[in-house]
Amino acid sequence: MAREFELCPGRRIGGDQPCFIIAEIGQNHQGDLDIAKRMIRMAKDCGADCAKFQKSELEYKFNKKALERPYTSKHSWGKTYGEHKRHLEFSHDQYRELKKYAEEIGIFFTASGMDEMAVEFLHELDVPFFKVGSGDTNNFPYLEKTAKKGRPMVISSGMQSMSTMHQVYQIVKPINPNFCFLQCTSAYPLQPEDVNLRVIPAYQSAFPDIPIGYSGHETGIAISVAAVAMGAKVLERHVTLDKTWKGSDHQASLEPNELAELVKAIRTVEKAMGSPIKQLLPCEMACNEKLGKSVVAKVAIPEGAVLTLDMLTVKVGEPKGFPPESIFDLVGQKVKKSIEEDETITEQVVENHVKKVKC
């Protein structure tokens, strides 16, 4: 079973702990602080465990030419990519305000540090854990420096190979044992045939001592629910207040009603996972009493007869007698009294019967 650790104060993940649900606000706040707060409140009201943003120090994430290149997309908030990103980037003080608001309403708050300086700020902000976005998962110096901060880490694996993920594990594990991997495919929106949920058990097999989760960019909730049923211990989904808003992430995001339904479905599935022990349950007793079958006499059986298979059949009987799985054990047993055709075979009529204990 995957190792457990405390991802946030008082909230453990892994093992038999409930799935930790991250509402990825990212930059779907449109650069508006009030919208960001509304989204944090929405995440809380829908039952998510954490509201997450994306923090960049733009000059450390992009080089000058990347920031200066024209950006004419319908999703653009400026003439250049730098203007676009600056519109969407909150200041340090705004991040402090958002974190304080999240604490006031009772939901965990963090962000993906999109470059090393952003990680420095988030460490100063005292977020409970670092989220490593897929774009930095193969950024080994970044990983090493982030791991050394000592905070738990959630590492997405979009665009990466299994070989790279083994390298990531080998870098992070000796420095900071409190981390998990998320299966992820970096496409927006993500088509079902590209999800590859089977990577979840592959990760569980390859990295049995860390929790495994899922970061989804698909539409709808069914695939994410399936990921939890397959053992995902952390689930991240992008969220929005309106899928029609400007921005490339909104289409692959969940609106409030979908997020609420996802959380509800996950908690239902977790209850349904139950126990690996298969046995007759108390809730099944009524059905068993009404419809459970017994071994009955197929023909009239005289006193002293030795039972053969052609004397016996299985029906819903009154009263209850031997269960159907005992029919072969009854063959060769002697009866102490005559039994009428269609009569239930009970323990009282079988000579020297010893009741077998089910294991």
PDB file of N, CA, C and O in Angstrom, residues 286-339:
ATOM      1  N   ALA A 286     -31.825  -9.821   4.537  1.00  0.00           N
ATOM      2  CA  ALA A 286     -33.246  -9.830   4.166  1.00  0.00           C
ATOM      3  C   ALA A 286     -33.443 -10.517   2.820  1.00  0.00           C
ATOM      4  O   ALA A 286     -34.355 -11.344   2.654  1.00  0.00           O
ATOM      5  N   CYS A 287     -32.586 -10.187   1.851  1.00  0.00           N
ATOM      6  CA  CYS A 287     -32.683 -10.820   0.530  1.00  0.00           C
ATOM      7  C   CYS A 287     -32.376 -12.312   0.622  1.00  0.00           C
ATOM      8  O   CYS A 287     -33.045 -13.138  -0.019  1.00  0.00           O
ATOM      9  N   ASN A 288     -31.396 -12.660   1.446  1.00  0.00           N
ATOM     10  CA  ASN A 288     -31.039 -14.064   1.601  1.00  0.00           C
ATOM     11  C   ASN A 288     -32.172 -14.861   2.221  1.00  0.00           C
ATOM     12  O   ASN A 288     -32.447 -15.998   1.813  1.00  0.00           O
ATOM     13  N   GLU A 289     -32.841 -14.257   3.200  1.00  0.00           N
ATOM     14  CA  GLU A 289     -33.968 -14.941   3.837  1.00  0.00           C
ATOM     15  C   GLU A 289     -35.119 -15.150   2.866  1.00  0.00           C
ATOM     16  O   GLU A 289     -35.812 -16.167   2.885  1.00  0.00           O
ATOM     17  N   LYS A 290     -35.304 -14.175   1.994  1.00  0.00           N
ATOM     18  CA  LYS A 290     -36.439 -14.230   1.066  1.00  0.00           C
ATOM     19  C   LYS A 290     -36.151 -15.091  -0.157  1.00  0.00           C
ATOM     20  O   LYS A 290     -37.002 -15.873  -0.589  1.00  0.00           O
ATOM     21  N   LEU A 291     -34.948 -14.966  -0.723  1.00  0.00           N
ATOM     22  CA  LEU A 291     -34.664 -15.590  -2.004  1.00  0.00           C
ATOM     23  C   LEU A 291     -33.521 -16.600  -1.975  1.00  0.00           C
ATOM     24  O   LEU A 291     -33.274 -17.285  -2.971  1.00  0.00           O
ATOM     25  N   GLY A 292     -32.787 -16.671  -0.850  1.00  0.00           N
ATOM     26  CA  GLY A 292     -31.699 -17.631  -0.774  1.00  0.00           C
ATOM     27  C   GLY A 292     -32.211 -19.058  -0.890  1.00  0.00           C
ATOM     28  O   GLY A 292     -33.214 -19.430  -0.270  1.00  0.00           O
ATOM     29  N   LYS A 293     -31.537 -19.875  -1.680  1.00  0.00           N
ATOM     30  CA  LYS A 293     -32.024 -21.223  -1.958  1.00  0.00           C
ATOM     31  C   LYS A 293     -31.441 -22.266  -1.010  1.00  0.00           C
ATOM     32  O   LYS A 293     -30.439 -22.023  -0.341  1.00  0.00           O
ATOM     33  N   SER A 294     -32.094 -23.423  -0.968  1.00  0.00           N
ATOM     34  CA  SER A 294     -31.684 -24.546  -0.125  1.00  0.00           C
ATOM     35  C   SER A 294     -31.752 -25.838  -0.936  1.00  0.00           C
ATOM     36  O   SER A 294     -32.383 -25.904  -1.993  1.00  0.00           O
ATOM     37  N   VAL A 295     -31.091 -26.852  -0.399  1.00  0.00           N
ATOM     38  CA  VAL A 295     -31.187 -28.174  -1.007  1.00  0.00           C
ATOM     39  C   VAL A 295     -32.513 -28.811  -0.585  1.00  0.00           C
ATOM     40  O   VAL A 295     -32.857 -28.801   0.603  1.00  0.00           O
ATOM     41  N   VAL A 296     -33.268 -29.311  -1.563  1.00  0.00           N
ATOM     42  CA  VAL A 296     -34.546 -29.973  -1.267  1.00  0.00           C
ATOM     43  C   VAL A 296     -34.565 -31.350  -1.924  1.00  0.00           C
ATOM     44  O   VAL A 296     -33.733 -31.654  -2.786  1.00  0.00           O
ATOM     45  N   ALA A 297     -35.527 -32.166  -1.470  1.00  0.00           N
ATOM     46  CA  ALA A 297     -35.653 -33.526  -2.009  1.00  0.00           C
ATOM     47  C   ALA A 297     -36.286 -33.482  -3.397  1.00  0.00           C
ATOM     48  O   ALA A 297     -37.383 -32.936  -3.565  1.00  0.00           O
ATOM     49  N   LYS A 298     -35.592 -34.030  -4.375  1.00  0.00           N
ATOM     50  CA  LYS A 298     -36.144 -34.091  -5.732  1.00  0.00           C
ATOM     51  C   LYS A 298     -37.190 -35.199  -5.852  1.00  0.00           C
ATOM     52  O   LYS A 298     -38.122 -35.125  -6.661  1.00  0.00           O
ATOM     53  N   VAL A 299     -37.027 -36.203  -5.000  1.00  0.00           N
ATOM     54  CA  VAL A 299     -37.954 -37.342  -4.954  1.00  0.00           C
ATOM     55  C   VAL A 299     -38.183 -37.685  -3.483  1.00  0.00           C
ATOM     56  O   VAL A 299     -37.475 -37.189  -2.600  1.00  0.00           O
ATOM     57  N   ALA A 300     -39.165 -38.533  -3.222  1.00  0.00           N
ATOM     58  CA  ALA A 300     -39.360 -39.021  -1.855  1.00  0.00           C
ATOM     59  C   ALA A 300     -38.162 -39.890  -1.472  1.00  0.00           C
ATOM     60  O   ALA A 300     -37.712 -40.744  -2.244  1.00  0.00           O
ATOM     61  N   ILE A 301     -37.632 -39.666  -0.246  1.00  0.00           N
ATOM     62  CA  ILE A 301     -36.437 -40.372   0.204  1.00  0.00           C
ATOM     63  C   ILE A 301     -36.790 -41.157   1.467  1.00  0.00           C
ATOM     64  O   ILE A 301     -37.216 -40.566   2.475  1.00  0.00           O
ATOM     65  N   PRO A 302     -36.653 -42.476   1.446  1.00  0.00           N
ATOM     66  CA  PRO A 302     -37.033 -43.274   2.628  1.00  0.00           C
ATOM     67  C   PRO A 302     -36.009 -43.153   3.758  1.00  0.00           C
ATOM     68  O   PRO A 302     -34.846 -42.841   3.529  1.00  0.00           O
ATOM     69  N   GLU A 303     -36.482 -43.432   4.962  1.00  0.00           N
ATOM     70  CA  GLU A 303     -35.596 -43.425   6.122  1.00  0.00           C
ATOM     71  C   GLU A 303     -34.454 -44.419   5.911  1.00  0.00           C
ATOM     72  O   GLU A 303     -34.650 -45.531   5.426  1.00  0.00           O
ATOM     73  N   GLY A 304     -33.222 -43.990   6.285  1.00  0.00           N
ATOM     74  CA  GLY A 304     -32.062 -44.858   6.174  1.00  0.00           C
ATOM     75  C   GLY A 304     -31.392 -44.833   4.817  1.00  0.00           C
ATOM     76  O   GLY A 304     -30.336 -45.458   4.632  1.00  0.00           O
ATOM     77  N   ALA A 305     -31.979 -44.131   3.855  1.00  0.00           N
ATOM     78  CA  ALA A 305     -31.389 -44.085   2.510  1.00  0.00           C
ATOM     79  C   ALA A 305     -30.078 -43.295   2.528  1.00  0.00           C
ATOM     80  O   ALA A 305     -29.889 -42.382   3.331  1.00  0.00           O
ATOM     81  N   VAL A 306     -29.186 -43.698   1.656  1.00  0.00           N
ATOM     82  CA  VAL A 306     -27.945 -42.947   1.451  1.00  0.00           C
ATOM     83  C   VAL A 306     -28.177 -41.992   0.280  1.00  0.00           C
ATOM     84  O   VAL A 306     -28.575 -42.414  -0.811  1.00  0.00           O
ATOM     85  N   LEU A 307     -27.935 -40.730   0.528  1.00  0.00           N
ATOM     86  CA  LEU A 307     -28.262 -39.711  -0.472  1.00  0.00           C
ATOM     87  C   LEU A 307     -27.366 -39.817  -1.707  1.00  0.00           C
ATOM     88  O   LEU A 307     -26.154 -40.029  -1.614  1.00  0.00           O
ATOM     89  N   THR A 308     -28.011 -39.670  -2.863  1.00  0.00           N
ATOM     90  CA  THR A 308     -27.309 -39.579  -4.141  1.00  0.00           C
ATOM     91  C   THR A 308     -27.709 -38.261  -4.789  1.00  0.00           C
ATOM     92  O   THR A 308     -28.717 -37.656  -4.433  1.00  0.00           O
ATOM     93  N   LEU A 309     -26.901 -37.829  -5.760  1.00  0.00           N
ATOM     94  CA  LEU A 309     -27.134 -36.521  -6.365  1.00  0.00           C
ATOM     95  C   LEU A 309     -28.487 -36.446  -7.066  1.00  0.00           C
ATOM     96  O   LEU A 309     -29.146 -35.396  -7.041  1.00  0.00           O
ATOM     97  N   ASP A 310     -28.931 -37.601  -7.646  1.00  0.00           N
ATOM     98  CA  ASP A 310     -30.203 -37.541  -8.369  1.00  0.00           C
ATOM     99  C   ASP A 310     -31.406 -37.493  -7.435  1.00  0.00           C
ATOM    100  O   ASP A 310     -32.539 -37.364  -7.893  1.00  0.00           O
ATOM    101  N   MET A 311     -31.198 -37.589  -6.109  1.00  0.00           N
ATOM    102  CA  MET A 311     -32.291 -37.425  -5.138  1.00  0.00           C
ATOM    103  C   MET A 311     -32.488 -35.948  -4.759  1.00  0.00           C
ATOM    104  O   MET A 311     -33.469 -35.611  -4.095  1.00  0.00           O
ATOM    105  N   LEU A 312     -31.543 -35.092  -5.158  1.00  0.00           N
ATOM    106  CA  LEU A 312     -31.495 -33.733  -4.624  1.00  0.00           C
ATOM    107  C   LEU A 312     -31.631 -32.681  -5.718  1.00  0.00           C
ATOM    108  O   LEU A 312     -31.239 -32.903  -6.865  1.00  0.00           O
ATOM    109  N   THR A 313     -32.168 -31.534  -5.349  1.00  0.00           N
ATOM    110  CA  THR A 313     -32.210 -30.374  -6.229  1.00  0.00           C
ATOM    111  C   THR A 313     -32.121 -29.117  -5.369  1.00  0.00           C
ATOM    112  O   THR A 313     -32.014 -29.214  -4.135  1.00  0.00           O
ATOM    113  N   VAL A 314     -32.165 -27.966  -6.003  1.00  0.00           N
ATOM    114  CA  VAL A 314     -32.021 -26.695  -5.285  1.00  0.00           C
ATOM    115  C   VAL A 314     -33.208 -25.799  -5.604  1.00  0.00           C
ATOM    116  O   VAL A 314     -33.542 -25.586  -6.774  1.00  0.00           O
ATOM    117  N   LYS A 315     -33.848 -25.287  -4.542  1.00  0.00           N
ATOM    118  CA  LYS A 315     -34.988 -24.381  -4.702  1.00  0.00           C
ATOM    119  C   LYS A 315     -35.002 -23.379  -3.540  1.00  0.00           C
ATOM    120  O   LYS A 315     -34.321 -23.580  -2.532  1.00  0.00           O
ATOM    121  N   VAL A 316     -35.801 -22.338  -3.718  1.00  0.00           N
ATOM    122  CA  VAL A 316     -36.114 -21.493  -2.565  1.00  0.00           C
ATOM    123  C   VAL A 316     -37.020 -22.326  -1.670  1.00  0.00           C
ATOM    124  O   VAL A 316     -38.119 -22.718  -2.082  1.00  0.00           O
ATOM    125  N   GLY A 317     -36.520 -22.606  -0.476  1.00  0.00           N
ATOM    126  CA  GLY A 317     -37.247 -23.545   0.381  1.00  0.00           C
ATOM    127  C   GLY A 317     -37.740 -22.920   1.673  1.00  0.00           C
ATOM    128  O   GLY A 317     -37.169 -21.959   2.178  1.00  0.00           O
ATOM    129  N   GLU A 318     -38.778 -23.520   2.202  1.00  0.00           N
ATOM    130  CA  GLU A 318     -39.289 -23.145   3.513  1.00  0.00           C
ATOM    131  C   GLU A 318     -39.507 -24.423   4.305  1.00  0.00           C
ATOM    132  O   GLU A 318     -40.271 -25.301   3.853  1.00  0.00           O
ATOM    133  N   PRO A 319     -38.829 -24.613   5.442  1.00  0.00           N
ATOM    134  CA  PRO A 319     -37.867 -23.693   6.048  1.00  0.00           C
ATOM    135  C   PRO A 319     -36.528 -23.741   5.311  1.00  0.00           C
ATOM    136  O   PRO A 319     -36.344 -24.533   4.388  1.00  0.00           O
ATOM    137  N   LYS A 320     -35.592 -22.905   5.737  1.00  0.00           N
ATOM    138  CA  LYS A 320     -34.256 -22.946   5.170  1.00  0.00           C
ATOM    139  C   LYS A 320     -33.576 -24.250   5.560  1.00  0.00           C
ATOM    140  O   LYS A 320     -33.770 -24.762   6.659  1.00  0.00           O
ATOM    141  N   GLY A 321     -32.735 -24.750   4.645  1.00  0.00           N
ATOM    142  CA  GLY A 321     -31.987 -25.956   4.941  1.00  0.00           C
ATOM    143  C   GLY A 321     -30.533 -25.787   4.523  1.00  0.00           C
ATOM    144  O   GLY A 321     -29.981 -24.704   4.640  1.00  0.00           O
ATOM    145  N   PHE A 322     -29.951 -26.873   4.022  1.00  0.00           N
ATOM    146  CA  PHE A 322     -28.578 -26.790   3.568  1.00  0.00           C
ATOM    147  C   PHE A 322     -28.468 -25.815   2.395  1.00  0.00           C
ATOM    148  O   PHE A 322     -29.295 -25.858   1.479  1.00  0.00           O
ATOM    149  N   PRO A 323     -27.459 -24.946   2.362  1.00  0.00           N
ATOM    150  CA  PRO A 323     -27.287 -24.037   1.232  1.00  0.00           C
ATOM    151  C   PRO A 323     -26.857 -24.804  -0.003  1.00  0.00           C
ATOM    152  O   PRO A 323     -26.344 -25.930   0.091  1.00  0.00           O
ATOM    153  N   PRO A 324     -27.074 -24.239  -1.194  1.00  0.00           N
ATOM    154  CA  PRO A 324     -26.760 -24.959  -2.438  1.00  0.00           C
ATOM    155  C   PRO A 324     -25.330 -25.467  -2.509  1.00  0.00           C
ATOM    156  O   PRO A 324     -25.087 -26.547  -3.062  1.00  0.00           O
ATOM    157  N   GLU A 325     -24.364 -24.725  -1.946  1.00  0.00           N
ATOM    158  CA  GLU A 325     -22.968 -25.154  -2.073  1.00  0.00           C
ATOM    159  C   GLU A 325     -22.669 -26.423  -1.275  1.00  0.00           C
ATOM    160  O   GLU A 325     -21.590 -27.003  -1.407  1.00  0.00           O
ATOM    161  N   SER A 326     -23.652 -26.874  -0.442  1.00  0.00           N
ATOM    162  CA  SER A 326     -23.447 -28.095   0.351  1.00  0.00           C
ATOM    163  C   SER A 326     -23.952 -29.354  -0.343  1.00  0.00           C
ATOM    164  O   SER A 326     -23.831 -30.450   0.198  1.00  0.00           O
ATOM    165  N   ILE A 327     -24.522 -29.212  -1.532  1.00  0.00           N
ATOM    166  CA  ILE A 327     -25.208 -30.350  -2.154  1.00  0.00           C
ATOM    167  C   ILE A 327     -24.265 -31.528  -2.403  1.00  0.00           C
ATOM    168  O   ILE A 327     -24.625 -32.688  -2.164  1.00  0.00           O
ATOM    169  N   PHE A 328     -23.023 -31.228  -2.834  1.00  0.00           N
ATOM    170  CA  PHE A 328     -22.096 -32.335  -3.093  1.00  0.00           C
ATOM    171  C   PHE A 328     -21.623 -32.984  -1.801  1.00  0.00           C
ATOM    172  O   PHE A 328     -21.312 -34.174  -1.764  1.00  0.00           O
ATOM    173  N   ASP A 329     -21.567 -32.199  -0.698  1.00  0.00           N
ATOM    174  CA  ASP A 329     -21.167 -32.763   0.593  1.00  0.00           C
ATOM    175  C   ASP A 329     -22.225 -33.711   1.146  1.00  0.00           C
ATOM    176  O   ASP A 329     -21.930 -34.589   1.960  1.00  0.00           O
ATOM    177  N   LEU A 330     -23.481 -33.521   0.711  1.00  0.00           N
ATOM    178  CA  LEU A 330     -24.569 -34.372   1.213  1.00  0.00           C
ATOM    179  C   LEU A 330     -24.581 -35.746   0.551  1.00  0.00           C
ATOM    180  O   LEU A 330     -25.117 -36.707   1.115  1.00  0.00           O
ATOM    181  N   VAL A 331     -24.008 -35.819  -0.623  1.00  0.00           N
ATOM    182  CA  VAL A 331     -23.975 -37.117  -1.320  1.00  0.00           C
ATOM    183  C   VAL A 331     -23.180 -38.120  -0.482  1.00  0.00           C
ATOM    184  O   VAL A 331     -22.079 -37.828  -0.013  1.00  0.00           O
ATOM    185  N   GLY A 332     -23.792 -39.292  -0.239  1.00  0.00           N
ATOM    186  CA  GLY A 332     -23.164 -40.325   0.582  1.00  0.00           C
ATOM    187  C   GLY A 332     -23.594 -40.291   2.035  1.00  0.00           C
ATOM    188  O   GLY A 332     -23.243 -41.191   2.805  1.00  0.00           O
ATOM    189  N   GLN A 333     -24.341 -39.248   2.434  1.00  0.00           N
ATOM    190  CA  GLN A 333     -24.825 -39.163   3.812  1.00  0.00           C
ATOM    191  C   GLN A 333     -26.122 -39.951   3.955  1.00  0.00           C
ATOM    192  O   GLN A 333     -26.933 -40.051   3.021  1.00  0.00           O
ATOM    193  N   LYS A 334     -26.342 -40.535   5.174  1.00  0.00           N
ATOM    194  CA  LYS A 334     -27.547 -41.326   5.446  1.00  0.00           C
ATOM    195  C   LYS A 334     -28.580 -40.426   6.133  1.00  0.00           C
ATOM    196  O   LYS A 334     -28.231 -39.585   6.955  1.00  0.00           O
ATOM    197  N   VAL A 335     -29.852 -40.611   5.763  1.00  0.00           N
ATOM    198  CA  VAL A 335     -30.917 -39.810   6.388  1.00  0.00           C
ATOM    199  C   VAL A 335     -31.534 -40.611   7.538  1.00  0.00           C
ATOM    200  O   VAL A 335     -31.669 -41.839   7.468  1.00  0.00           O
ATOM    201  N   LYS A 336     -31.908 -39.883   8.596  1.00  0.00           N
ATOM    202  CA  LYS A 336     -32.433 -40.525   9.814  1.00  0.00           C
ATOM    203  C   LYS A 336     -33.937 -40.719   9.765  1.00  0.00           C
ATOM    204  O   LYS A 336     -34.498 -41.446  10.587  1.00  0.00           O
ATOM    205  N   LYS A 337     -34.609 -40.082   8.819  1.00  0.00           N
ATOM    206  CA  LYS A 337     -36.066 -40.199   8.711  1.00  0.00           C
ATOM    207  C   LYS A 337     -36.463 -40.011   7.263  1.00  0.00           C
ATOM    208  O   LYS A 337     -35.673 -39.509   6.459  1.00  0.00           O
ATOM    209  N   SER A 338     -37.649 -40.424   6.956  1.00  0.00           N
ATOM    210  CA  SER A 338     -38.103 -40.276   5.567  1.00  0.00           C
ATOM    211  C   SER A 338     -38.334 -38.805   5.255  1.00  0.00           C
ATOM    212  O   SER A 338     -38.698 -38.004   6.126  1.00  0.00           O
ATOM    213  N   ILE A 339     -38.115 -38.475   4.003  1.00  0.00           N
ATOM    214  CA  ILE A 339     -38.255 -37.085   3.546  1.00  0.00           C
ATOM    215  C   ILE A 339     -39.187 -37.081   2.344  1.00  0.00           C
ATOM    216  O   ILE A 339     -39.002 -37.847   1.388  1.00  0.00           O
TER     217      ILE A 339
END
